Amino acid sequence: MPVLQSEVDTTRKFIKARLLKDRASFHGYETERQHIRDLLQRTAELGESNSVLLLGPRGCGKTTLITSVLAELLPQQTFHRNTLIVYLNGLIHTDDRQALKSATAQMNLENAVDGKVFGSFAENLAFLLECLKAGDRKKSKSVIFLLEEFDLFCSHHNQTLLYNLFDVAQSAQAPICVVGITARLDVIELLEKRVKSRFSHRQIFLFPPEDDFDGRVQLFADLLKLPTEQQLRRMDATYTPIPKEALHNDELVLVRNLFNPMHFYRFSPKWVTEWNRHIDALAKNQTVKTVLKNIYDYDALEGPFRMLLLELVNGLDEDRSVITVESIQELGRSYEADDKVALVAGLSVLEVCLLIAMKHHSEIYDRDPFNFEMILTRYGKFANSSSTMQNIERSVALKAFEHLKNLELIVPMTGVGGGSKVLKEYQLHRLLLTYGQISQAVLKMQFLPTEIKQWAQSSLI
Amino acid sequence: QESVATPKRNIQLSNIVEECANGRRVSRVLELTPKKTQPDRAADDEPITPKRRGRPPSIAREQPVVLVDEEPKTPKRRGRPSSAGPSLSTPKSASKMKLIRSGAIKPNIHSRDAPVEDGANDLAIARERLHVSSIPTSLPCREKEFDEIYNFLESKIYDGCGGCMYVSGVPGTGKTATTTAVIRSLQQLSDDEEIPKFDYIEINGMRLTEPRQAYVHIYRQLTGKTLAWEQAYNLLDKRFTTKAPRRVTTVLLVDELDILCNRRQDVVYNLLNWPTLSTAQLIVVTIANTMDLPERLLMGKIASRLGLTRLTFQPYNFKQLQEIVMARLTGTSAFNSDAVQLVARKVAAVSGDARRALDICRRATELADDQSQKTNQEVTVSMVHVQQALAEMIASAKVQTIRSCSLMEQLFLQAVTAEVTRTGIEECNFLGVYAQFEALAAFSGITVPNTGRAMAICARLGASRLLICETGRNDIYQKILLNVSTDDVHYALQASKLL
């Protein structure tokens, strides 16, 4: 069928943007979302202080949930005029000093001028606490603290920041809401007992749905389908942009550049129906389902799955205007491929010979560590009897050995016999490959001499 | 005074002249200028101690003049005022910082559009009263402790002498609330002029970045100014060690005492030594969690100064917790009394923490609120809501997490338990687990993922702490530890298709 180049381009751009930037629309977890939304709304409107932890495995949509709640609440005047949002990340704010500076700047307190905070750490802490203490429930703005990677904040000295935030939330001061986001389920056990007592023990768990393969196929179709005119119109009606004045905080990057389907993308209705019909057919195809099932069995979370689809969509161009069953199969194959085998298969013959020697050594001595001399002896026995590998010098073999070490296919032992004091020929090493991986790689290398292939099978020469 | 200042100036000058003559640096000249310009401007609005106002400006004013005579590089000086001109933000922020340190700028937070209105709903009122922050005027079930602290403080204030007290108890048993309530009622009495006037200062160990900042905080609460800790210490020491007529008694509340203990323990020593001086008239009340902190952590001389006036707050039992919650709810009919009892019993069995009981009750009102919104009729908080709230806030979620893992992750967990049972040791090796994994997969008819993928599974389970793994650098030799009990794994996977 004749397809316009521009249609494919826009389709690719649209789906890519949706996969990457669509953090505002969120499906599933209705009760959890409602809980967080109510909590933030009550903090903003009634001046209630709260603390909550959002827990769930990596890639299940914790940040997306918060973003979608904020994208829903921020357009409301009653919300954004009465709240300050402070975003802290455990990976960026690695100690309380930095976290405090950033919080002070984001709250735009008196000691911050144009985002620069003055004074020492002690002064900053004292000033922030005085400010919060000076506020009261009825008159001052609510502050929402979002602490991403919450578990990393627990490792700060004395947990000063956490203690103070939770303490403010539990005393009659400015209303604040502390939202911690983390993947660690046992994070509460990391808190000191006085910090733990001040935490309200509200934990919201995000569990991915159990054994829901049909849901995954549905998601596959939903993420790849294009919106019809009708859907676009409905989206347009519900879409409320976040006003400029609500986005004064530079650090709150979550709610910036949210996906807006209305602005750029125009499709002809005919193309949309055609494309959607094709995607529906794909979702019903048994081969596609098998690939999806394999992926689902391995990883049930939505985040990684979206990234996989991105790879699929990236391949679209004028020659391949639709997603084919073959491209999905290809994706499944590359998903399951063993990278280490591919790495070994690209090595030179000498290096593979050394690896085979290491494999034999490990098999015989039950994964005991080895050094270069042992491997060279074992290899030498083979090389003497072989017709192709006879005249290889010792220094060349040592170079090959070091190359294997640099690729981290073997690692030096730490401790006894592995220290840097030992000469490199005698340093003990361990093999980081399973025997299966080596045999697979040998099978994969078509150009290997038959002798070597036979030697790989058995250590007898 | 002039004779004192001269030799100092000479020394400074000769240093500078030498440096300049060698041609090493002239930056010192530049550094001096703000000294000249700023005190002139700031002296008007900022109260500085007379000592400082006397000498340094005069030195600074004279120095550049002398320098210019000896130094041929005059343009430097001429250029100075213009170079200070463009950078506007520095003087602004510097003067602002100065104002903050002198206590002229009051810290405050942005205010909202319109003040919050109170909820009219019965549940909303109950929820507001149940918030931990709304401390009642009289704390129920702490009358005895209240009297004890009250008697101690009142007698010390009457006599005008100093003393120490140590209050301990697990978190959430009303230590700080009771102590501050005592002090509030004493302040009320002194306002009515029934007892002598006294100053009240409080510091909290956890609100300090390091123990020595305690001096800064105490000094700030006495005068409103922020100084460096050395200065604050000297001034405080002077204040407490010198005799002054008409000095009023100072009550100092030290919360989280254990954080103030560093290795040298100089801060704690000073805080507890000052009350022993007859000139100080300082009463120190210290609060911490552990009962035997003085014996365990403090040096002998400090423990001796802390004295034996001690008070321990016992954890609340279920009757007391019930009474606390009911006291906050008087006048509302939002709660079923059985529901309160259930909360009290559950919490008393775990920790006796009043904060926990109140938080659970508050969550229960939220759940009731949701229901009343759904059904559109008034709902009181009953057993059902409380049970749901308890399940949310006390139960752990390990079993459910295992259930929501992907098939391969479940299989991997099972492989770890199998390896633990096989070897009999808790800690197992990735290679061993992988062998079990392959065997289990073959048994269930699943193609097994390669080691790289299995390692990724292991890392994922490690990230949510179902397993404890070593770093990835050890690759296939990494050690793996099961962080949940094997029973939990079996229980969770009972219904799974794997078994």
Coordinates of C-alpha atoms in Angstrom, one line a residue, chain A residues 35 38-39 42-50 57-58 81-82 84 107-114 118-123 125-127 129-135 137-143 157-160 163-164 167 169-175 183-186 189 192-203 205 207-211 293 296-301 335-338 340 367 408 430-434 437, chain B residues 89-90 92-94 96-97 100-101 105-119 124 127-128 131-134 171-172 176 202 204-209 213 217 220 226 255-259 289-290 353 355-356 359-360 362-363 366 369-370 373 392-398 400-401 403-409 431 434 446-447 449-457 460 462-466 473-477 483 497:
Chain A
H35 CA -4.9 8.0 48.7
D38 CA -6.4 13.1 48.9
L39 CA -3.4 13.4 51.2
R42 CA -5.9 17.9 52.4
T43 CA -2.4 19.2 53.0
A44 CA -2.9 22.0 50.6
E45 CA -6.5 22.9 51.5
L46 CA -6.9 22.1 55.1
G47 CA -3.4 22.6 56.3
E48 CA -3.0 19.1 57.6
S49 CA 0.5 17.7 58.1
N50 CA 1.3 14.2 56.9
P57 CA 9.8 -2.3 42.8
R58 CA 11.9 -0.3 40.4
R81 CA -1.4 29.1 45.3
N82 CA -1.3 27.5 48.7
L84 CA 5.3 25.1 47.9
M107 CA 11.1 27.5 49.3
N108 CA 12.5 30.9 48.4
L109 CA 13.2 31.8 52.0
E110 CA 14.8 35.0 53.2
N111 CA 18.4 33.8 53.2
A112 CA 18.2 32.7 49.5
V113 CA 18.9 35.3 46.9
D114 CA 18.2 34.3 43.3
F118 CA 24.1 31.9 52.1
G119 CA 25.4 30.9 55.4
S120 CA 26.8 27.7 56.9
F121 CA 25.0 24.4 57.2
A122 CA 24.2 25.0 60.8
E123 CA 22.7 28.4 60.0
L125 CA 19.2 24.3 59.3
A126 CA 18.4 26.7 62.1
F127 CA 16.9 29.2 59.7
L129 CA 13.4 25.3 61.2
E130 CA 12.7 28.8 62.5
C131 CA 10.8 29.6 59.4
L132 CA 8.7 26.4 59.7
K133 CA 8.1 27.1 63.3
A134 CA 7.0 30.7 62.6
G135 CA 4.4 29.4 60.3
R137 CA -1.6 25.7 60.2
K138 CA -4.1 28.3 59.2
K139 CA -2.1 31.1 57.6
S140 CA 1.1 29.8 56.0
K141 CA 1.5 27.9 52.8
S142 CA 1.7 24.2 52.9
V143 CA 5.0 22.6 51.9
H157 CA 24.6 11.6 59.4
N158 CA 22.2 11.3 62.4
Q159 CA 19.3 11.4 59.9
T160 CA 19.0 15.0 60.9
Y163 CA 14.1 13.8 62.0
N164 CA 13.4 17.5 61.5
D167 CA 9.1 16.4 63.6
A169 CA 4.9 17.2 60.4
Q170 CA 4.0 16.1 63.9
S171 CA 4.0 19.4 65.7
A172 CA 1.9 22.6 65.4
Q173 CA 4.0 24.4 62.8
A174 CA 3.7 25.2 59.2
P175 CA 1.8 22.4 57.5
A183 CA 12.2 0.7 46.0
R184 CA 13.4 -0.8 49.3
L185 CA 10.6 -2.6 51.1
D186 CA 12.4 -2.7 54.5
E189 CA 13.9 -0.6 59.5
E192 CA 16.3 5.5 63.8
K193 CA 13.8 4.8 66.5
R194 CA 13.0 8.4 67.2
V195 CA 12.6 9.1 63.5
K196 CA 10.5 6.0 63.2
S197 CA 8.2 7.1 66.0
R198 CA 7.6 10.4 64.3
F199 CA 6.9 8.9 60.9
S200 CA 3.1 8.3 60.6
H201 CA 3.6 4.7 59.2
R202 CA 1.5 5.4 56.2
Q203 CA 3.0 3.1 53.6
F205 CA 2.7 -0.2 48.3
F207 CA 2.4 -4.0 43.5
P208 CA 2.3 -4.9 39.8
P209 CA -0.8 -7.0 39.1
E210 CA -0.3 -10.7 39.6
D211 CA -0.2 -13.0 36.6
K293 CA 4.8 -13.9 27.1
Y296 CA 6.4 -10.9 30.6
D297 CA 7.5 -14.1 32.4
Y298 CA 10.9 -12.5 32.8
D299 CA 9.9 -9.0 33.8
A300 CA 6.3 -8.1 34.7
L301 CA 6.9 -4.3 35.2
Y335 CA 16.1 -9.6 24.4
E336 CA 17.1 -13.2 25.3
A337 CA 20.5 -13.2 23.7
D338 CA 23.6 -13.8 25.9
K340 CA 28.9 -12.6 27.0
R367 CA 36.7 -24.0 39.9
E408 CA 36.6 -9.1 32.7
R430 CA 39.0 -16.8 38.5
L431 CA 36.9 -17.5 35.4
L432 CA 33.7 -15.5 35.2
L433 CA 32.0 -17.7 32.6
T434 CA 30.0 -20.8 32.9
Q437 CA 28.7 -20.2 27.8
Chain B
S89 CA 24.1 40.6 44.5
T90 CA 27.0 40.1 46.9
K92 CA 22.7 42.6 49.0
S93 CA 23.0 39.0 50.2
A94 CA 25.9 39.8 52.5
K96 CA 20.9 40.3 54.3
M97 CA 22.9 37.6 56.0
I100 CA 19.6 37.6 59.8
R101 CA 22.6 37.0 62.1
I105 CA 15.1 39.8 59.9
K106 CA 12.5 37.5 61.4
P107 CA 12.3 34.1 59.7
N108 CA 9.0 33.5 58.1
I109 CA 7.3 31.4 55.5
H110 CA 5.1 32.5 52.6
S111 CA 1.5 32.9 53.6
R112 CA -1.4 31.5 51.8
D113 CA -4.2 33.2 49.9
A114 CA -6.9 32.8 52.5
P115 CA -6.7 31.3 55.9
V116 CA -8.0 27.7 56.2
E117 CA -11.5 27.2 57.4
D118 CA -12.2 24.4 59.8
G119 CA -14.1 21.4 58.6
A124 CA -13.1 16.2 60.0
R127 CA -9.4 14.0 62.5
E128 CA -8.1 17.4 63.4
H131 CA -3.5 14.9 64.8
V132 CA -0.4 14.4 66.9
S133 CA 0.4 18.1 66.7
S134 CA -2.8 19.2 68.6
P171 CA 9.8 7.5 71.9
G172 CA 6.2 8.6 71.9
T176 CA 8.7 16.5 75.8
E202 CA 15.2 24.8 74.8
N204 CA 17.2 19.8 70.7
G205 CA 20.2 17.6 69.9
M206 CA 18.8 16.5 66.6
R207 CA 18.2 20.0 65.4
L208 CA 21.9 20.8 65.6
T209 CA 24.4 20.0 62.9
Q213 CA 26.2 24.4 67.8
H217 CA 21.4 28.1 69.9
R220 CA 20.6 33.1 70.2
T226 CA 23.9 34.4 65.9
D255 CA 16.1 17.2 74.2
E256 CA 17.9 14.2 72.6
L257 CA 20.9 14.4 75.0
D258 CA 22.6 11.4 73.4
I259 CA 23.3 13.3 70.2
N289 CA 15.5 7.6 75.2
T290 CA 17.7 5.2 77.1
D353 CA 3.7 4.7 71.3
R355 CA 1.9 8.8 68.2
R356 CA 1.3 5.4 66.5
D359 CA -2.0 8.0 63.5
I360 CA -3.9 4.8 63.2
R362 CA -6.6 9.2 62.0
R363 CA -6.2 6.8 59.1
E366 CA -10.0 8.8 56.5
D369 CA -14.7 9.4 55.3
D370 CA -14.1 7.7 52.0
Q373 CA -18.5 9.9 50.5
E392 CA -2.2 -0.9 56.3
M393 CA 0.0 0.5 59.0
I394 CA 1.3 -2.5 60.9
A395 CA 1.4 -5.4 58.5
S396 CA 4.5 -6.1 56.3
A397 CA 4.1 -6.6 52.6
K398 CA 6.7 -9.2 51.9
Q400 CA 2.4 -9.8 48.6
T401 CA 5.6 -8.5 47.0
R403 CA 3.3 -12.8 44.8
S404 CA 3.5 -9.9 42.4
C405 CA 7.0 -10.8 41.2
S406 CA 7.3 -12.1 37.6
L407 CA 7.4 -15.8 37.0
M408 CA 11.2 -16.0 36.7
E409 CA 11.8 -13.9 39.8
L431 CA 26.6 -20.3 40.8
Y434 CA 21.9 -20.8 39.2
I446 CA 10.6 -23.4 31.2
T447 CA 13.6 -22.3 29.1
P449 CA 17.4 -17.3 31.1
N450 CA 21.2 -17.0 30.6
T451 CA 23.5 -16.0 33.5
G452 CA 23.4 -12.3 32.5
R453 CA 19.7 -12.2 32.7
A454 CA 19.6 -14.3 35.9
M455 CA 22.0 -11.8 37.4
A456 CA 19.6 -9.0 36.4
I457 CA 16.8 -10.8 38.2
R460 CA 16.1 -6.6 40.9
G462 CA 18.2 -7.2 45.6
A463 CA 16.9 -3.7 44.9
S464 CA 13.6 -4.4 46.7
R465 CA 15.5 -6.2 49.4
L466 CA 13.9 -9.6 49.1
R473 CA 31.6 -6.8 40.2
N474 CA 31.8 -10.2 41.8
D475 CA 29.7 -11.5 38.9
I476 CA 29.0 -15.2 39.2
Y477 CA 30.8 -15.5 42.5
N483 CA 16.1 -11.5 53.3
K497 CA 1.6 -22.4 39.1

